[in-house]
Short mmCIF file of C-alpha atoms in Angstrom, two decimals:
data_model
loop_
_atom_site.label_atom_id
_atom_site.label_comp_id
_atom_site.label_asym_id
_atom_site.label_seq_id
_atom_site.Cartn_x
_atom_site.Cartn_y
_atom_site.Cartn_z
CA MET W 11 -45.87 64.33 -25.13
CA ARG W 12 -47.52 61.34 -26.68
CA PHE W 13 -50.36 62.75 -28.58
CA PHE W 14 -52.84 59.76 -28.83
CA ASP W 15 -52.06 58.55 -25.20
CA GLU W 16 -52.80 62.08 -24.05
CA ILE W 17 -55.86 62.45 -26.11
CA TRP W 18 -57.16 59.18 -24.67
CA GLY W 19 -56.60 60.33 -21.10
CA CYS W 20 -58.37 63.58 -21.76
CA LEU W 21 -61.37 61.93 -23.54
CA ASN W 22 -61.95 59.71 -20.57
CA SER W 23 -61.46 62.23 -17.83
CA CYS W 24 -64.61 63.18 -16.04
CA ASP W 25 -63.14 65.81 -13.81
CA LEU W 26 -64.01 68.99 -15.74
CA GLU W 27 -61.14 71.19 -14.46
CA GLN W 28 -58.67 68.24 -15.01
CA LYS W 29 -60.19 67.57 -18.43
CA PHE W 30 -60.02 71.13 -19.73
CA SER W 31 -56.44 71.63 -18.22
CA LYS W 32 -55.26 68.61 -19.88
CA PHE W 33 -56.78 69.65 -23.08
CA SER W 34 -55.18 73.02 -23.01
CA GLN W 35 -51.78 71.46 -22.62
CA ILE W 36 -52.32 69.18 -25.57
CA TYR W 37 -53.59 71.92 -27.72
CA SER W 38 -50.75 74.29 -26.84
CA ASN W 39 -48.12 71.55 -27.54
CA PHE W 40 -49.70 69.87 -30.64
CA HIS W 41 -46.90 70.82 -33.05
CA SER W 42 -44.26 69.31 -30.71
CA CYS W 43 -46.29 66.17 -29.90
CA ASP W 44 -45.00 62.71 -30.71
CA MET W 45 -47.50 61.43 -33.27
CA ASN W 46 -46.96 57.63 -32.86
CA PHE W 47 -49.65 56.33 -35.39
CA ASN W 48 -48.93 52.72 -34.37
CA SER W 49 -49.84 53.16 -30.85
CA ASP W 50 -52.98 51.06 -29.44
CA ILE W 51 -56.49 52.14 -30.26
CA PHE W 52 -58.86 51.22 -27.40
CA LYS W 53 -62.54 50.74 -28.00
CA LEU W 54 -65.14 53.02 -26.37
CA SER W 55 -67.05 51.53 -23.57
CA VAL W 56 -68.73 54.04 -21.19
CA PRO W 57 -69.16 57.89 -21.95
CA SER W 58 -66.93 60.00 -19.71
CA TYR W 59 -69.99 61.82 -18.36
CA SER W 60 -71.34 58.64 -16.79
CA LYS W 61 -69.80 59.55 -13.49
CA ILE W 62 -71.32 63.01 -13.62
CA CYS W 63 -74.77 62.45 -14.90
CA SER W 64 -77.61 59.96 -14.52
CA ILE W 65 -78.16 58.49 -18.02
CA LYS W 66 -81.35 57.12 -19.63
CA SER W 67 -82.31 56.42 -23.36
CA MET W 68 -83.75 59.17 -25.33
CA LYS W 69 -87.23 57.61 -25.21
CA GLU W 70 -87.12 57.34 -21.38
CA ILE W 71 -86.44 61.01 -20.66
CA LYS W 72 -89.36 63.20 -19.92
CA GLN W 73 -88.89 66.73 -21.28
CA LYS W 74 -89.05 69.50 -18.75
CA HIS W 75 -89.99 72.90 -20.26
CA THR W 76 -87.81 75.21 -18.07
CA ASN W 77 -84.95 77.48 -19.17
CA GLU W 78 -82.76 75.42 -16.61
CA ALA W 79 -83.72 72.11 -18.18
CA PHE W 80 -83.06 73.65 -21.69
CA LEU W 81 -79.68 74.90 -20.68
CA HIS W 82 -78.76 71.64 -19.25
CA SER W 83 -79.69 69.82 -22.50
CA ILE W 84 -77.46 72.33 -24.31
CA ALA W 85 -74.70 71.78 -21.97
CA HIS W 86 -74.87 68.02 -22.38
CA ILE W 87 -74.81 68.46 -26.19
CA GLU W 88 -71.69 70.57 -25.91
CA TYR W 89 -69.97 68.25 -23.49
CA SER W 90 -70.84 65.23 -25.64
CA ALA W 91 -69.30 67.37 -28.63
CA ILE W 92 -66.04 67.80 -26.80
CA ASP W 93 -65.71 63.86 -26.58
CA ILE W 94 -66.83 63.63 -30.13
CA ALA W 95 -64.06 65.86 -31.43
CA LEU W 96 -61.37 64.28 -29.06
CA ASP W 97 -62.42 60.75 -30.33
CA ALA W 98 -62.14 61.98 -33.88
CA CYS W 99 -58.50 62.92 -33.08
CA TYR W 100 -57.74 59.74 -31.27
CA ARG W 101 -59.43 56.87 -33.25
CA PHE W 102 -58.47 57.60 -36.84
CA ARG W 103 -54.71 57.33 -37.72
CA ASN W 104 -52.18 58.13 -40.48
CA LEU W 105 -54.18 61.18 -41.67
CA PRO W 106 -52.79 64.64 -42.52
CA MET W 107 -51.83 66.78 -39.73
CA GLU W 108 -54.57 69.23 -40.82
CA TYR W 109 -57.14 66.68 -39.73
CA TYR W 110 -55.99 66.43 -36.11
CA LEU W 111 -55.57 70.24 -35.84
CA ASP W 112 -59.18 70.54 -37.20
CA TRP W 113 -60.73 68.37 -34.59
CA LEU W 114 -58.59 70.00 -31.84
CA GLU W 115 -59.97 73.34 -33.04
CA VAL W 116 -63.40 71.94 -32.73
CA ALA W 117 -62.73 70.50 -29.18
CA ASN W 118 -61.53 73.86 -28.14
CA ASP W 119 -64.65 75.63 -29.29
CA GLU W 120 -67.01 73.01 -27.80
CA ILE W 121 -65.10 73.58 -24.42
CA ARG W 122 -65.67 77.26 -24.61
CA HIS W 123 -69.52 76.62 -25.52
CA PHE W 124 -69.87 74.23 -22.67
CA LYS W 125 -68.22 76.84 -20.16
CA MET W 126 -70.49 79.60 -21.53
CA ILE W 127 -73.55 77.39 -20.86
CA SER W 128 -72.32 76.30 -17.40
CA ASP W 129 -71.78 79.88 -16.39
CA LYS W 130 -75.29 80.74 -17.46
CA MET W 131 -76.64 77.74 -15.57
CA GLU W 132 -74.77 78.51 -12.52
CA SER W 133 -76.40 82.02 -12.57
CA LEU W 134 -79.68 80.13 -12.37
CA GLY W 135 -78.59 77.74 -9.66
CA VAL W 136 -78.12 74.70 -11.94
CA ARG W 137 -75.00 72.58 -12.59
CA TYR W 138 -74.15 70.00 -15.12
CA GLY W 139 -75.28 66.69 -13.88
CA ASP W 140 -78.37 68.08 -12.11
CA TYR W 141 -80.75 66.65 -14.65
CA ILE W 142 -80.92 63.05 -16.43
CA VAL W 143 -79.20 62.97 -19.76
CA HIS W 144 -79.45 60.61 -22.93
CA ASP W 145 -76.60 58.74 -24.40
CA GLY W 146 -77.51 59.18 -28.14
CA LEU W 147 -74.44 60.80 -29.31
CA PHE W 148 -72.20 58.35 -27.53
CA ILE W 149 -74.19 55.50 -29.15
CA ALA W 150 -73.34 57.17 -32.53
CA LEU W 151 -69.66 57.10 -31.65
CA ILE W 152 -69.83 53.55 -30.83
CA LYS W 153 -71.67 52.62 -34.24
CA THR W 154 -69.03 54.58 -36.29
CA GLN W 155 -65.77 53.84 -34.34
CA ASN W 156 -64.41 51.55 -37.12
CA SER W 157 -65.00 53.75 -40.06
CA LEU W 158 -64.01 57.38 -40.74
CA ILE W 159 -66.49 57.56 -43.50
CA ASN W 160 -69.34 56.68 -41.25
CA ARG W 161 -67.93 58.89 -38.38
CA MET W 162 -67.84 62.00 -40.61
CA ALA W 163 -71.11 61.31 -42.35
CA ILE W 164 -73.18 60.78 -39.18
CA LEU W 165 -71.61 62.91 -36.26
CA PRO W 166 -70.85 66.32 -38.03
CA ARG W 167 -72.77 65.78 -41.24
CA TYR W 168 -75.97 64.40 -39.89
CA MET W 169 -76.29 64.87 -36.20
CA GLU W 170 -74.46 68.24 -35.81
CA ALA W 171 -76.15 69.65 -38.99
CA ASN W 172 -79.48 68.74 -37.31
CA GLY W 173 -78.27 70.79 -34.42
CA LEU W 174 -78.01 73.79 -36.89
CA ASP W 175 -81.72 73.36 -37.77
CA ALA W 176 -82.74 73.08 -34.00
CA ASN W 177 -80.50 75.93 -32.97
CA LEU W 178 -82.06 78.32 -35.50
CA PHE W 179 -85.57 77.30 -34.52
CA MET W 180 -84.71 78.11 -30.73
CA MET W 181 -83.16 81.38 -31.70
CA LYS W 182 -86.15 82.55 -33.60
CA LYS W 183 -88.45 81.32 -30.68
CA LEU W 184 -86.55 83.23 -28.09
CA ALA W 185 -86.27 86.34 -30.23
CA LEU W 186 -90.09 86.07 -30.65
CA ASN W 187 -91.19 85.26 -26.98
CA GLY W 188 -88.59 87.17 -25.07
CA ASP W 189 -85.26 86.17 -23.50
CA ARG W 190 -85.33 87.16 -19.87
CA ASP W 191 -82.37 84.88 -18.99
CA GLY W 192 -79.92 86.07 -21.76
CA ILE W 193 -79.74 82.72 -23.69
CA LEU W 194 -79.99 84.04 -27.18
CA GLU W 195 -76.68 85.57 -27.52
CA ILE W 196 -74.98 82.44 -26.27
CA LEU W 197 -77.04 80.37 -28.97
CA LYS W 198 -75.88 82.76 -31.65
CA VAL W 199 -72.19 82.27 -30.77
CA ILE W 200 -72.75 78.63 -30.75
CA HIS W 201 -74.70 78.50 -33.94
CA LYS W 202 -72.04 80.52 -35.85
CA GLU W 203 -69.26 78.31 -34.80
CA GLU W 204 -71.12 75.09 -35.41
CA ILE W 205 -71.43 75.86 -39.02
CA GLU W 206 -67.65 75.62 -39.37
CA HIS W 207 -67.65 72.37 -37.48
CA VAL W 208 -70.03 70.94 -39.84
CA LYS W 209 -67.90 72.25 -42.70
CA LYS W 210 -64.90 70.47 -41.32
CA GLY W 211 -66.87 67.21 -41.16
CA ASP W 212 -68.00 67.73 -44.68
CA LYS W 213 -64.29 68.28 -45.72
CA TRP W 214 -63.05 65.03 -44.04
CA PHE W 215 -66.07 63.07 -45.27
CA LYS W 216 -65.32 63.85 -48.72
CA PHE W 217 -61.66 63.19 -48.11
CA ALA W 218 -62.42 59.70 -46.70
CA CYS W 219 -64.72 59.02 -49.62
CA LYS W 220 -61.99 59.81 -52.08
CA ILE W 221 -59.46 57.69 -50.46
CA ALA W 222 -61.96 54.60 -50.20
CA ASN W 223 -63.33 55.28 -53.84
CA VAL W 224 -66.70 55.83 -52.35
CA ASP W 225 -69.28 58.14 -53.98
CA PRO W 226 -69.92 61.12 -51.49
CA ASN W 227 -73.26 61.63 -52.95
CA SER W 228 -74.26 58.18 -51.27
CA TRP W 229 -74.20 60.24 -47.88
CA ILE W 230 -77.88 59.74 -47.28
CA GLU W 231 -77.71 55.96 -47.96
CA ILE W 232 -74.72 55.71 -45.54
CA VAL W 233 -76.51 57.46 -42.80
CA ARG W 234 -79.69 55.44 -43.26
CA LYS W 235 -77.77 52.13 -43.00
CA CYS W 236 -76.92 53.22 -39.37
CA TYR W 237 -80.15 55.07 -38.70
CA PRO W 238 -82.98 53.61 -40.89
CA LYS W 239 -85.45 56.45 -39.94
CA ALA W 240 -82.88 59.24 -40.59
CA PHE W 241 -84.26 62.41 -42.27
CA GLU W 242 -88.03 61.43 -41.67
CA ALA W 243 -88.59 63.84 -38.67
CA LYS W 244 -90.28 66.99 -39.87
CA ARG W 245 -88.26 70.09 -39.26
CA ALA W 246 -87.50 73.42 -40.80
CA LEU W 247 -83.87 72.86 -42.39
CA ASP W 248 -81.48 75.74 -41.92
CA ILE W 249 -80.89 75.73 -45.66
CA GLU W 250 -78.49 78.97 -45.83
CA HIS W 251 -76.09 77.68 -43.39
CA ARG W 252 -76.17 74.02 -44.37
CA LEU W 253 -75.09 75.18 -47.84
CA LEU W 254 -72.38 77.21 -46.34
CA ALA W 255 -71.19 74.01 -44.64
CA GLY W 256 -70.84 72.07 -47.75
CA PHE W 257 -74.17 70.40 -48.51
CA SER W 258 -75.58 70.51 -52.09
CA LYS W 259 -78.91 71.74 -52.95
CA ALA W 260 -79.67 68.17 -54.37
CA GLU W 261 -79.03 66.66 -50.81
CA LEU W 262 -81.26 69.28 -49.17
CA ASP W 263 -84.01 68.55 -51.75
CA LYS W 264 -83.63 64.95 -51.05
CA ILE W 265 -83.88 65.48 -47.28
CA GLN W 266 -87.11 67.37 -47.72
CA LYS W 267 -88.61 64.70 -49.85
CA PHE W 268 -87.99 62.23 -46.98
CA GLN W 269 -89.72 64.63 -44.70
CA GLU W 270 -92.72 64.92 -46.96
CA ARG W 271 -93.02 61.26 -47.18
CA ALA W 272 -92.98 60.54 -43.50
#
């Protein structure tokens, strides 16, 4: 099995059953795969979910305040996260085997999260693809496809860490207002495992910085080069779990200062 060719096929598959089955084979056979680091690296063009969902920009989507719409938005994040992990495996070569195993583990978690959300949606009469979705995470993949430093800085360490904050907020809201559809327990599982995903991103961000002789303390500047308004949105930070995932107190203090100035 040629690892990178198989990952590329899995990444671009839009048939959910086929995609997950293909991934299971790759994951199970990882240690016997042919790791041909010199194989071609193709650029991303369209997200794999483009044949499942109607896509608009984030600014164009009008939020619907129902549990069904909320679950669909979470499902889309989890589906996107599967492809983010797969592309991390595919795009960056000549790295320690631990790197590829880490992102396969993340993809495996994200598939399980997606299935949990999908099962809950189906119990409410909704399927993935029933609502319009945004392509914000895919755009981030495009922006960072030529740099491991940028990829790890922006996808796990910026965007997924923002997800920790948002998830904690939603869990508190559900606990306070009631959870008649049983969403809270799913969010708890996702939140706990996403901490480890951000931690993996932190590890490989610092690894890539060391190799390139880049100061990892320049993380905020790296992110703001791609997203000039990053960190300006006012939100409660999940400080406890960000620290567990590898953030320093100085970084969190700096983020909060950006929020105060915005």
